[in-house]
Short mmCIF file of C-alpha atoms in Angstrom, two decimals:
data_model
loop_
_atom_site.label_atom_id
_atom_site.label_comp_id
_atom_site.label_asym_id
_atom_site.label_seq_id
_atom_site.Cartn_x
_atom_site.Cartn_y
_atom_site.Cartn_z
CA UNK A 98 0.00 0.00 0.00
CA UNK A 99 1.22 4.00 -0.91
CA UNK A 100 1.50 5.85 2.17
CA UNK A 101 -1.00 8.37 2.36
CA UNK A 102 -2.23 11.40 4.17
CA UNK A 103 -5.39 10.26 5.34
CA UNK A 104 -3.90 7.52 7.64
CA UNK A 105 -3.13 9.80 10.02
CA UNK A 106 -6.42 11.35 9.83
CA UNK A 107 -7.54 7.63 10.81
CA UNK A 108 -5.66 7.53 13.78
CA UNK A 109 -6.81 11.02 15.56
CA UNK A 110 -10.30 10.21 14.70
CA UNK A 111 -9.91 6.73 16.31
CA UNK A 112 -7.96 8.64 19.24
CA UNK A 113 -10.45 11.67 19.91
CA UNK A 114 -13.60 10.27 19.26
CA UNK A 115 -13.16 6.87 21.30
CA UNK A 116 -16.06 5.02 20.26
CA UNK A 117 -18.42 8.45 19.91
CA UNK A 118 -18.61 9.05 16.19
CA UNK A 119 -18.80 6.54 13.16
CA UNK A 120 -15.94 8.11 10.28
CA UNK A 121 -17.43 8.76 7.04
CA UNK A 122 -14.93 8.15 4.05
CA UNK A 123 -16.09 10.23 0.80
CA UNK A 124 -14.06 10.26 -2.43
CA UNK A 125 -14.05 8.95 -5.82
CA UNK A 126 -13.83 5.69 -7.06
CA UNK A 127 -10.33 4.43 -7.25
CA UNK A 128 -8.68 6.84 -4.92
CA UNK A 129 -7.92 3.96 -2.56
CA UNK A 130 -10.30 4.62 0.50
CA UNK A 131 -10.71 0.56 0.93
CA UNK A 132 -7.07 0.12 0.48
CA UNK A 133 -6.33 2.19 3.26
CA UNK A 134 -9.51 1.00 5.65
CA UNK A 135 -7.80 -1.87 5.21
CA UNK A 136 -4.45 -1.32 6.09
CA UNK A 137 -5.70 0.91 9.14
CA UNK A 138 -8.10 -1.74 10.58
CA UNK A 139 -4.92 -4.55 10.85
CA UNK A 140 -2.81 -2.09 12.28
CA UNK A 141 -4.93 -0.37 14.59
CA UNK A 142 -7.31 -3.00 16.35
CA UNK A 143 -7.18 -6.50 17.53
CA UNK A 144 -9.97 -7.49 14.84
CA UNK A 145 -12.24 -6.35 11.87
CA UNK A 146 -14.99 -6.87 9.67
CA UNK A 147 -15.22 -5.35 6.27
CA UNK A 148 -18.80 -5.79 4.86
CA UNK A 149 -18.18 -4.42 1.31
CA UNK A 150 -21.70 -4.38 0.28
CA UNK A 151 -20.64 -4.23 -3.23
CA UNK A 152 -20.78 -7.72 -3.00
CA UNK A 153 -22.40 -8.59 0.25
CA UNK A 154 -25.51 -11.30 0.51
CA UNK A 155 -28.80 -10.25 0.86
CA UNK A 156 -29.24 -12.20 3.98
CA UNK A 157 -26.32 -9.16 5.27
CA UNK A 158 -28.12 -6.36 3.50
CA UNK A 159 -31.18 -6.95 5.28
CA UNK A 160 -29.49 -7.28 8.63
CA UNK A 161 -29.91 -3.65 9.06
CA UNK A 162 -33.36 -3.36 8.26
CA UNK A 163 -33.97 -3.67 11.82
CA UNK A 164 -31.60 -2.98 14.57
CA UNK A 165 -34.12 -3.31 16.92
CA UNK A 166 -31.65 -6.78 18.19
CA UNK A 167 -27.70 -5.61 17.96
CA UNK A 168 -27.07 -8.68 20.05
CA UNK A 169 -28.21 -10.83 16.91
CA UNK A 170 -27.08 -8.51 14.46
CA UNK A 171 -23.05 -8.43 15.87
CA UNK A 172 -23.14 -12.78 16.09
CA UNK A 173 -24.71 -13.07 12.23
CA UNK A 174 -21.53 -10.99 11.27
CA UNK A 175 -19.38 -12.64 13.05
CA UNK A 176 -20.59 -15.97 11.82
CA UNK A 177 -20.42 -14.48 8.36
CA UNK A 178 -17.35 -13.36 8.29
CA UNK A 179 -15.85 -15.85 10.59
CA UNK A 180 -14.06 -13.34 12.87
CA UNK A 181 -14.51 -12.55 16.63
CA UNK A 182 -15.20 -9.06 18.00
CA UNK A 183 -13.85 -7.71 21.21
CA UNK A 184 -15.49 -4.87 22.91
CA UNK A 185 -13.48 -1.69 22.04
CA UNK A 186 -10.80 -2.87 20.66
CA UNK A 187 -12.63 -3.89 17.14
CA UNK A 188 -13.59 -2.06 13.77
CA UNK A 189 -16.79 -2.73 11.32
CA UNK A 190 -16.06 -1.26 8.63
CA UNK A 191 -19.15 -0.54 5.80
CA UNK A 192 -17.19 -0.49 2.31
CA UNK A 193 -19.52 0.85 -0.57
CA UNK A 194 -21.72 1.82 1.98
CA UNK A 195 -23.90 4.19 -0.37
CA UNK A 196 -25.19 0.49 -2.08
CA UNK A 197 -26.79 -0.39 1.01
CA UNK A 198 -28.56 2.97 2.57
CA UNK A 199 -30.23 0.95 5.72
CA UNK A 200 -26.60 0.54 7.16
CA UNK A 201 -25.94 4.01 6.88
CA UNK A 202 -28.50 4.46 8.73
CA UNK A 203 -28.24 1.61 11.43
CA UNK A 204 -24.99 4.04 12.49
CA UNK A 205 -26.97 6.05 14.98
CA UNK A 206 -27.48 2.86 16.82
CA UNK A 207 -24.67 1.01 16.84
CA UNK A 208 -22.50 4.13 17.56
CA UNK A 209 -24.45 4.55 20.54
CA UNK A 210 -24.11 0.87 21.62
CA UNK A 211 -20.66 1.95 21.72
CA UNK A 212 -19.23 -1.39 21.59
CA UNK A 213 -17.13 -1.52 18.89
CA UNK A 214 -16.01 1.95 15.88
CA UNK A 215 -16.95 2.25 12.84
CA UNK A 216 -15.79 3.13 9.61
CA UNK A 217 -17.90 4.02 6.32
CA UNK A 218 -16.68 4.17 3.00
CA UNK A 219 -18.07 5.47 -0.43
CA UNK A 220 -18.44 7.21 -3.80
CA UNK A 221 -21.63 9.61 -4.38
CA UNK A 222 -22.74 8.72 -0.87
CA UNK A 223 -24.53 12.15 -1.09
CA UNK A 224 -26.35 11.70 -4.39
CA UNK A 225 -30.09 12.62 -3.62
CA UNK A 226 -30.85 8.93 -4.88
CA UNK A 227 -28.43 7.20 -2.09
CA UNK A 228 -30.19 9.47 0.96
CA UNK A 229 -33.53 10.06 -0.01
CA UNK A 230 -35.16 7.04 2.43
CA UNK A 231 -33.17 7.44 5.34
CA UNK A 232 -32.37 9.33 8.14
CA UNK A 233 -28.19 10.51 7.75
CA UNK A 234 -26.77 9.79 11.64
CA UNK A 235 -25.60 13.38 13.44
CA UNK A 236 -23.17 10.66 14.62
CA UNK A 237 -21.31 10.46 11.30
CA UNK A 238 -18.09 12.38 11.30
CA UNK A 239 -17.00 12.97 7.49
CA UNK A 240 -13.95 13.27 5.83
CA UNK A 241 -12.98 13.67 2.52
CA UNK A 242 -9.98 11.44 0.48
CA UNK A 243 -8.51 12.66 -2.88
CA UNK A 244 -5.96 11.26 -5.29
CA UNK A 245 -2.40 10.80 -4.25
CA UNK A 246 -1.14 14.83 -3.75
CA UNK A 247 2.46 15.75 -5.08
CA UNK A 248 4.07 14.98 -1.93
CA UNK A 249 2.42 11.56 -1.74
CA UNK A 250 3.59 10.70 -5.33
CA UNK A 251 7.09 11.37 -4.30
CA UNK A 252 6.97 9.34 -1.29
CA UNK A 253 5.83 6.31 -3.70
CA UNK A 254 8.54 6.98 -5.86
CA UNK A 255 10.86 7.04 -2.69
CA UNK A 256 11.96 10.46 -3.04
CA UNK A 257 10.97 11.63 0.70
CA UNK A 258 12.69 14.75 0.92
CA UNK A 259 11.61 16.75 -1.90
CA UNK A 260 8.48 18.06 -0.69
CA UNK A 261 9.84 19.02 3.01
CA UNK A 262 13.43 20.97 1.11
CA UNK A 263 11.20 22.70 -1.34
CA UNK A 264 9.05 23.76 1.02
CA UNK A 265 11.98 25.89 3.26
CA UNK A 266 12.95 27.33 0.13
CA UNK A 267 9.62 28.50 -0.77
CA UNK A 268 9.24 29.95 2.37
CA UNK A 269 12.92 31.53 2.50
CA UNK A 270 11.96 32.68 -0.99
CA UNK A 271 15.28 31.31 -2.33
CA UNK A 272 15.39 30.48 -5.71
CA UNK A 273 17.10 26.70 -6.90
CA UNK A 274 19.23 27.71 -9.57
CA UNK A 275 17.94 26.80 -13.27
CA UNK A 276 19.05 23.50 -13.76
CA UNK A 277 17.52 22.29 -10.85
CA UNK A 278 14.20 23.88 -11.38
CA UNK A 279 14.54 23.27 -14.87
CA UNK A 280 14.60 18.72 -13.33
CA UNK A 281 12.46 19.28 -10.67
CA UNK A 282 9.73 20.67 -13.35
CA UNK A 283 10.33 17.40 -15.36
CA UNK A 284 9.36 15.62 -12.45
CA UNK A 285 6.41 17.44 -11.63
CA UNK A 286 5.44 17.02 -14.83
CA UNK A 287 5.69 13.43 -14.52
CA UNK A 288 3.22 13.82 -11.88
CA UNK A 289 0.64 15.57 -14.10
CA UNK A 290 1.02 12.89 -16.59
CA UNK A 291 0.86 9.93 -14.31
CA UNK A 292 -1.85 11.70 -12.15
CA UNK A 293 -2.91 10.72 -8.84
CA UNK A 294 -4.89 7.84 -8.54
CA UNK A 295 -3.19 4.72 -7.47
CA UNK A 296 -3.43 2.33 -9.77
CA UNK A 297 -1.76 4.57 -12.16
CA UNK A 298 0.95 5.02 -9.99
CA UNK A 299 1.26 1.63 -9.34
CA UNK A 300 0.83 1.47 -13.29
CA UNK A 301 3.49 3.82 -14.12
CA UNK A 302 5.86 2.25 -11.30
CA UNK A 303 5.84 -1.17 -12.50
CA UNK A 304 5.60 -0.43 -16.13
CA UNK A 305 7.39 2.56 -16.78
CA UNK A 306 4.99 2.58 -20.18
CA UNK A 307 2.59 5.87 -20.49
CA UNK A 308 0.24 3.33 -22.43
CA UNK A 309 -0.04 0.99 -19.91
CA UNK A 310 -0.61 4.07 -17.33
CA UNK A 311 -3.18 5.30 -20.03
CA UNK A 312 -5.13 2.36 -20.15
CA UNK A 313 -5.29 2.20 -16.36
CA UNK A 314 -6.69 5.92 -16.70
CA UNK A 315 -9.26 5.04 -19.37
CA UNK A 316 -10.85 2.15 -17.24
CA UNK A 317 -11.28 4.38 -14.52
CA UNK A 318 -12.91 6.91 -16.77
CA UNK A 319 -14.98 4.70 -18.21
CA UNK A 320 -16.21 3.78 -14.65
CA UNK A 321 -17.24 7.17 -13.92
CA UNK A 322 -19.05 7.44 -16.73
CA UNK A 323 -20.82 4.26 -15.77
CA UNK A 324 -21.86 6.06 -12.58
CA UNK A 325 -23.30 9.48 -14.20
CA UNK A 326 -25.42 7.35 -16.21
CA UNK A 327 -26.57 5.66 -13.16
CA UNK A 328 -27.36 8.77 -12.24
CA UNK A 329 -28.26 10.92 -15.31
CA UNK A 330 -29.68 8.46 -17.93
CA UNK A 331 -29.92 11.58 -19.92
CA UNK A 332 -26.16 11.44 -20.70
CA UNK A 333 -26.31 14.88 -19.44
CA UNK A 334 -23.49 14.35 -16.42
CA UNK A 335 -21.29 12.56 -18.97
CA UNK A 336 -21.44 15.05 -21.43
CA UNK A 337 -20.48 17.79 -18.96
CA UNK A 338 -17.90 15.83 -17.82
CA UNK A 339 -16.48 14.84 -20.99
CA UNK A 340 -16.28 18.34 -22.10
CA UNK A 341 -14.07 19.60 -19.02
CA UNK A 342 -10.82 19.84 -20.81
CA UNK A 343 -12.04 21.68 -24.24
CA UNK A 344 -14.14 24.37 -21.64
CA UNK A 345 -11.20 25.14 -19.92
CA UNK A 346 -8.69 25.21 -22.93
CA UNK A 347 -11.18 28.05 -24.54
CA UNK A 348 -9.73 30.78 -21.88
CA UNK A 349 -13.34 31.46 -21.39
CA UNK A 350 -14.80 33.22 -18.37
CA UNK A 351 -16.96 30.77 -17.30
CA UNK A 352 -17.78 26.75 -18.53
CA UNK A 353 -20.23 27.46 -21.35
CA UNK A 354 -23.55 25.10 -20.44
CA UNK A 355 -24.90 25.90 -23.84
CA UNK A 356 -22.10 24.67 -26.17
CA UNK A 357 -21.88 21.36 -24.37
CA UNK A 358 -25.96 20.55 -23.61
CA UNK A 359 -28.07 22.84 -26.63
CA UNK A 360 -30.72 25.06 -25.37
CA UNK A 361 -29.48 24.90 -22.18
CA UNK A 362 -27.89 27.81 -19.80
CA UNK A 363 -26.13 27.32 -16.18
CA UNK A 364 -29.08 27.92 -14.32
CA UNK A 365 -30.94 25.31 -15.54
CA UNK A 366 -28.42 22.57 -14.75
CA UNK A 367 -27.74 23.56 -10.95
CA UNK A 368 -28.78 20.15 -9.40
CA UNK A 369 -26.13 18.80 -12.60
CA UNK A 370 -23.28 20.85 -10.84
CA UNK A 371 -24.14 19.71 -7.64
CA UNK A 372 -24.15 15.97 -8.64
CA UNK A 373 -21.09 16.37 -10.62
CA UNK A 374 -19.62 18.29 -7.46
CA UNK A 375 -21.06 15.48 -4.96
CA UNK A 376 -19.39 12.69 -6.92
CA UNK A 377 -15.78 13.98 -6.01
CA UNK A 378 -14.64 13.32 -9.79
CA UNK A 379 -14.76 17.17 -9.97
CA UNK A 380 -13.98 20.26 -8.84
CA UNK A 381 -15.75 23.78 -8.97
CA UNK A 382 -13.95 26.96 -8.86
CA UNK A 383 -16.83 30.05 -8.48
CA UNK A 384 -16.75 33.57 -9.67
CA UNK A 385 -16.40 35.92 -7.04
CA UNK A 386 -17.97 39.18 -7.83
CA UNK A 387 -16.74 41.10 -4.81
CA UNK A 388 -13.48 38.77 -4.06
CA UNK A 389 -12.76 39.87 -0.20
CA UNK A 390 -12.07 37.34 2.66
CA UNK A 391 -15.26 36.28 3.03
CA UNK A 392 -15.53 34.97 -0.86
CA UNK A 393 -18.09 32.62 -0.20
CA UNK A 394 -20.88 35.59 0.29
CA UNK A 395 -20.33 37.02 -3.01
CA UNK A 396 -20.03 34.14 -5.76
CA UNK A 397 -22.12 33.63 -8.72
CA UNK A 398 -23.64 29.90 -8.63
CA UNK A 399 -24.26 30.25 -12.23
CA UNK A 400 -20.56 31.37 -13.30
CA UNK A 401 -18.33 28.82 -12.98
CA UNK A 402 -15.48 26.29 -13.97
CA UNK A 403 -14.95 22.75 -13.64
CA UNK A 404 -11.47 21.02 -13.33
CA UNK A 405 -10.73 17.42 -12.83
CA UNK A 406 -9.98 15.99 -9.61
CA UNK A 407 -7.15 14.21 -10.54
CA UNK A 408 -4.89 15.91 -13.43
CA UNK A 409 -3.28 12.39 -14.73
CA UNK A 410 -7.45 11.83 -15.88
CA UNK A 411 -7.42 15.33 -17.37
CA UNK A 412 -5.11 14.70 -19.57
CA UNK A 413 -6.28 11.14 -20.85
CA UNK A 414 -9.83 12.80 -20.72
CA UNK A 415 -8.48 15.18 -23.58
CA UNK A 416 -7.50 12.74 -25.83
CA UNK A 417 -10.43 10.25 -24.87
CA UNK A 418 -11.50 9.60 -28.28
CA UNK A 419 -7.94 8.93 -29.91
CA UNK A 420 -6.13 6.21 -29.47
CA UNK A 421 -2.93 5.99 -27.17
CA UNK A 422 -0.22 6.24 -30.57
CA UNK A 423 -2.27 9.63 -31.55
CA UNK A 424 -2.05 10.92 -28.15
CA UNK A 425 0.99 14.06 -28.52
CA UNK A 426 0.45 15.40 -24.73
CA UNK A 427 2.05 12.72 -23.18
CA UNK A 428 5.29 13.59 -25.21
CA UNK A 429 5.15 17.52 -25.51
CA UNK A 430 4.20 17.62 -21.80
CA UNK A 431 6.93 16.04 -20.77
CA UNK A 432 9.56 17.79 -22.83
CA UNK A 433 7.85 20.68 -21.76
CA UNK A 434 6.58 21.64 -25.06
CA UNK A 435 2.80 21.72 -24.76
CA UNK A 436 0.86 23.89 -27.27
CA UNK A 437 -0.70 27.00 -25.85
CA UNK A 438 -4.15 25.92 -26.35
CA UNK A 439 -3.37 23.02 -23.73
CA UNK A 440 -2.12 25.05 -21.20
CA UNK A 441 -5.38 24.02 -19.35
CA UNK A 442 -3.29 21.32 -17.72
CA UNK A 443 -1.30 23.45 -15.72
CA UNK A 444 -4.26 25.31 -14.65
CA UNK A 445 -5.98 21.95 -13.46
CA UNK A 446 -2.72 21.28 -11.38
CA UNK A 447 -2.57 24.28 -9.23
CA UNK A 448 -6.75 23.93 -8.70
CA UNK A 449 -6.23 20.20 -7.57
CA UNK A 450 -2.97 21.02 -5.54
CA UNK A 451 -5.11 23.80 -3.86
CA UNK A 452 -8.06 21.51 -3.12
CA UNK A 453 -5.78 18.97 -1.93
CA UNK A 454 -4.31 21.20 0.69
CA UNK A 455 -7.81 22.73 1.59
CA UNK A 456 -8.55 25.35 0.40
CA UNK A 457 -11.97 26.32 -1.95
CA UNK A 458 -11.42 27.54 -5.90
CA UNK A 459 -12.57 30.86 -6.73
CA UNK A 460 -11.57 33.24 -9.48
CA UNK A 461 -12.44 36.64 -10.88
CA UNK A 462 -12.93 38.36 -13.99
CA UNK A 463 -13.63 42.19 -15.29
CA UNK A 464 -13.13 44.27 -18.27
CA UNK A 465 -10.48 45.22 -19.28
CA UNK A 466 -10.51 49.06 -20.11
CA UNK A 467 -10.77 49.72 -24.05
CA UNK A 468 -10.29 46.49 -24.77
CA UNK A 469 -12.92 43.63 -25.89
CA UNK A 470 -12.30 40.80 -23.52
CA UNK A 471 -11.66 40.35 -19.70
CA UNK A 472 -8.62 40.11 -16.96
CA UNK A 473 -9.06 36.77 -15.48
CA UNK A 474 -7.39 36.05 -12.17
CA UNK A 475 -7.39 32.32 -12.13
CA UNK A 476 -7.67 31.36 -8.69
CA UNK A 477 -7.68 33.92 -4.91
CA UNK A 478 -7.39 32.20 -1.53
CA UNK A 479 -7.87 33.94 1.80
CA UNK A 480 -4.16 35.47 2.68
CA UNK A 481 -5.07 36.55 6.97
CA UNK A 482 -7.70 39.46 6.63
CA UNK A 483 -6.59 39.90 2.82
CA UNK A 484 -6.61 38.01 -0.09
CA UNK A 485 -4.38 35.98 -2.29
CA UNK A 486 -4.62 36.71 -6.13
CA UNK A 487 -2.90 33.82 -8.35
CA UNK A 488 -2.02 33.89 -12.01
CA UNK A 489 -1.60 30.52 -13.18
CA UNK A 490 0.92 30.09 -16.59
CA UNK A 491 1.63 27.62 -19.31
CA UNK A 492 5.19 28.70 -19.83
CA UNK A 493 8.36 30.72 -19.08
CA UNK A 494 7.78 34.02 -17.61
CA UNK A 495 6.39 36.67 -19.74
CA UNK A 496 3.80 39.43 -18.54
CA UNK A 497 1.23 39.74 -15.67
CA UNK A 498 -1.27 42.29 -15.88
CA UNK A 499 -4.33 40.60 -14.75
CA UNK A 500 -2.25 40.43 -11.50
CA UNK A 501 -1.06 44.31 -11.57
CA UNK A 502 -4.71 45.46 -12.90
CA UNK A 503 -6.14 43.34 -9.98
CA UNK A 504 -3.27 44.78 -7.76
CA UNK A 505 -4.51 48.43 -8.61
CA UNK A 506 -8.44 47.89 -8.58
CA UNK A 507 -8.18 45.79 -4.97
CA UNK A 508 -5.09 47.23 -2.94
CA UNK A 509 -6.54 47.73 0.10
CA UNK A 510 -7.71 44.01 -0.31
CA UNK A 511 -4.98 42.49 -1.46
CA UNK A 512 -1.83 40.57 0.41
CA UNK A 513 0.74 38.09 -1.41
CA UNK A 514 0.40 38.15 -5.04
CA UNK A 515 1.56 35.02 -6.89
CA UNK A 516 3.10 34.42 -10.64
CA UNK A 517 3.00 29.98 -10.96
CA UNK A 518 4.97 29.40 -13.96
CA UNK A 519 7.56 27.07 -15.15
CA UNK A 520 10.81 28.93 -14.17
CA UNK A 521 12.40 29.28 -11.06
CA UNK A 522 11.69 31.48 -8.15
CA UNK A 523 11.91 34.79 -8.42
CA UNK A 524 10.31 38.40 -6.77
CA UNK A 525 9.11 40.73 -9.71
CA UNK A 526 8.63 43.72 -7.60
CA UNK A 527 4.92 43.01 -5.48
CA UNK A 528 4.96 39.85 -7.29
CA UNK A 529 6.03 36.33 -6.14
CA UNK A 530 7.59 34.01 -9.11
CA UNK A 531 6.89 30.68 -8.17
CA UNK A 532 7.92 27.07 -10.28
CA UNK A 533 4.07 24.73 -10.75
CA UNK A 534 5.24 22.24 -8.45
CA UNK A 535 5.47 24.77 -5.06
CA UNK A 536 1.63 25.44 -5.56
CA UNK A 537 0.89 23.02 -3.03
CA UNK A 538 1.84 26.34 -1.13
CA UNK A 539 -0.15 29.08 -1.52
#
């Protein structure tokens, strides 16, 4: 198993809550949330019980139809299963648990039974379809688990230290020298490729082959798609989707509803958004109209762009409909020789890194003064009491006035201002210079 993040997540909950709370897993499918249930329940207790209900009986499904009798509930599963639970110092754990909605919401009474802790996993566990009969527990602590971050791809690919040294000379603002920045972009960029879902990795580890990683990448696309017809027989979700990377790469101020799905405009497709948003595959950056730092009171739910949670599936997602031999980003990318118009990848790195490390995607766009189109600032996070304006671009340094426009019109607002590019570190006067792969930062 990778080491990953969210392990040590585990362990506090299972420290701090002692028995009080049941711990909610969201994420995607194929980010490795049973993988790391797993590994957490051997390490941790004396015994478990997965019930992966993506497979379980019916005989266990309807188990939880009435926990009116834990007594007979706890010896059926340990029949079952064949395993023997010890008060306190065992785990149930509910894989898939959005398949089987009762069990959800048995939690309020077996976490107050208190016997033994809980852990839920699943993918779209908030779809409208997967709560709409039950009752969701107050007990149920959630936490969310993404694809591998930067850092965690280095660990797998036993380079430990990179993150932690990069990081004091992001904060000492001193730059790396050329040649090193020029590497250490290389293997970031090896990181976009590859992406951050596990089996990739593991793909890419193994392999060394970008069409072997590729083909790991399709399958899981393919499953996602699976799911938003589940949801959306329409094709509607799937079509939104699928149109992610050719939305961004138009530089347009917002995703464009009605070029993807005809007649139709943003605010008819807000329950779409949320869906998409809900199934984790996603993420949604809002325009803030008044960007201060409390963004959240000021965005527009109908302006809006969507990224891909994991940047590995954006760029497979571009070229879905090609075959692997046809497929040029792999290459350019990698020799750092993308074509403007697919710049869009770096912008989906920085919006995942910044998701990844908690923070919420907003951007901003006005007019530009006797000019027909717009300044765009990509992406602002909260910077203390001011905010954080960051300019997000394709190639070697060149010019930044959406940042010195935005500078001028919000200066009483505005704190750090941030360049990410492909060169190294560098000050340009107000303006930070940083390399793509010390986003993780801001």
């Amino acid at each position: 198993m990778f080491k990953r993040k969210i392990y040590n997540d585990l362990q506090l909950w299972k420290k701090e809550s002692n028995g009080s709370t049941a711990l909610l897993i969201e994420g995607a499918r194929r980010v490795g949330k049973s993988t790391v249930v797993e590994e957490f329940a051997k390490n941790e207790y004396r015994s478990h019980i997965i019930v992966d209900f993506s497979e379980a009986s019916r005989d266990i499904r309807r188990l939880f139809e009435d926990v009116s009798d834990l007594d007979y509930i706890f010896l059926q599963l340990q029949l079952r299963y064949s395993v023997q639970l010890f008060e306190r110092e065992s785990l149930i754990v509910f894989d898939e648990v959005q398949l089987c909605p009762p069990a959800r919401q048995a939690i309020k009474q077996l976490v107050k039974d208190g016997r033994y802790d809980y852990i839920e996993t699943g993918s779209l566990v908030s779809i409208r379809k997967n709560t709409a009969d039950i009752l969701i527990p107050s007990e149920e602590q959630r936490i969310q688990m993404r694809p591998m971050d930067y850092e965690e791809f280095t660990w797998a690919c036993n380079k430990e230290a990179t993150v932690p040294l990069l990081k004091q000379a992001f904060d000492s603002k001193t730059p790396l020298g050329e040649q090193l920045n020029r590497k250490l972009m290389r293997d970031f960029r090896l990181y976009m490729l590859v992406g951050g879902m596990p089996q990739a990795v593991e793909a890419y580890l193994q392999s060394n082959n970008f069409e072997v990683v590729d083909r790991v990448k399709r399958t899981i696309i393919d499953l996602y798609e699976e799911d938003f017809y589940k949801i959306s027989p329409s094709g509607a979700l799937s079509m939104l989707f699928d149109a992610i990377p050719a939305e961004l790469a138009k530089k347009s101020s917002r995703y464009q509803v009605s070029s993807v799905l005809a007649k139709r405009k943003a605010a008819d497709i807000l329950e779409q958004i949320a869906e998409l948003r809900e199934s984790k595959t996603v993420l949604v950056a809002y325009h803030a109209d008044d960007p201060n730092a409390g963004m959240s009171a000021s965005i527009d739910l109908e302006k809006f762009k969507l990224y891909l949670a994991d940047t590995g599936l954006f760029v497979t997602l571009m070229f879905k409909d090609s075959s692997f031999t046809n497929n040029i980003v792999y290459e350019k990318l990698l020799a750092d020789k993308l074509p403007a118009n697919l710049g869009s990848v770096y912008e989906n790195i920085v919006a995942q890194e910044l998701v990844a490390h908690g923070r919420k995607l907003f951007y901003h766009t006005w007019p530009k003064e006797g000019a027909n189109r717009n300044f765009e600032i990509d992406f602002i996070v909260p910077d203390g009491k001011k905010i954080c304006p960051i300019e997000v671009k394709s190639s070697s340094y060149k010019t930044h006035a959406s940042l010195d426009d935005f500078g001028r019109k919000f200066s009483q607002r505005v704190g750090r201002q941030f360049l990410v590019y492909t060169k190294d570190l560098k000050k340009d006067g107000a303006i930070t210079c940083i390399p793509t792969f010390m986003a993780s930062f801001l």
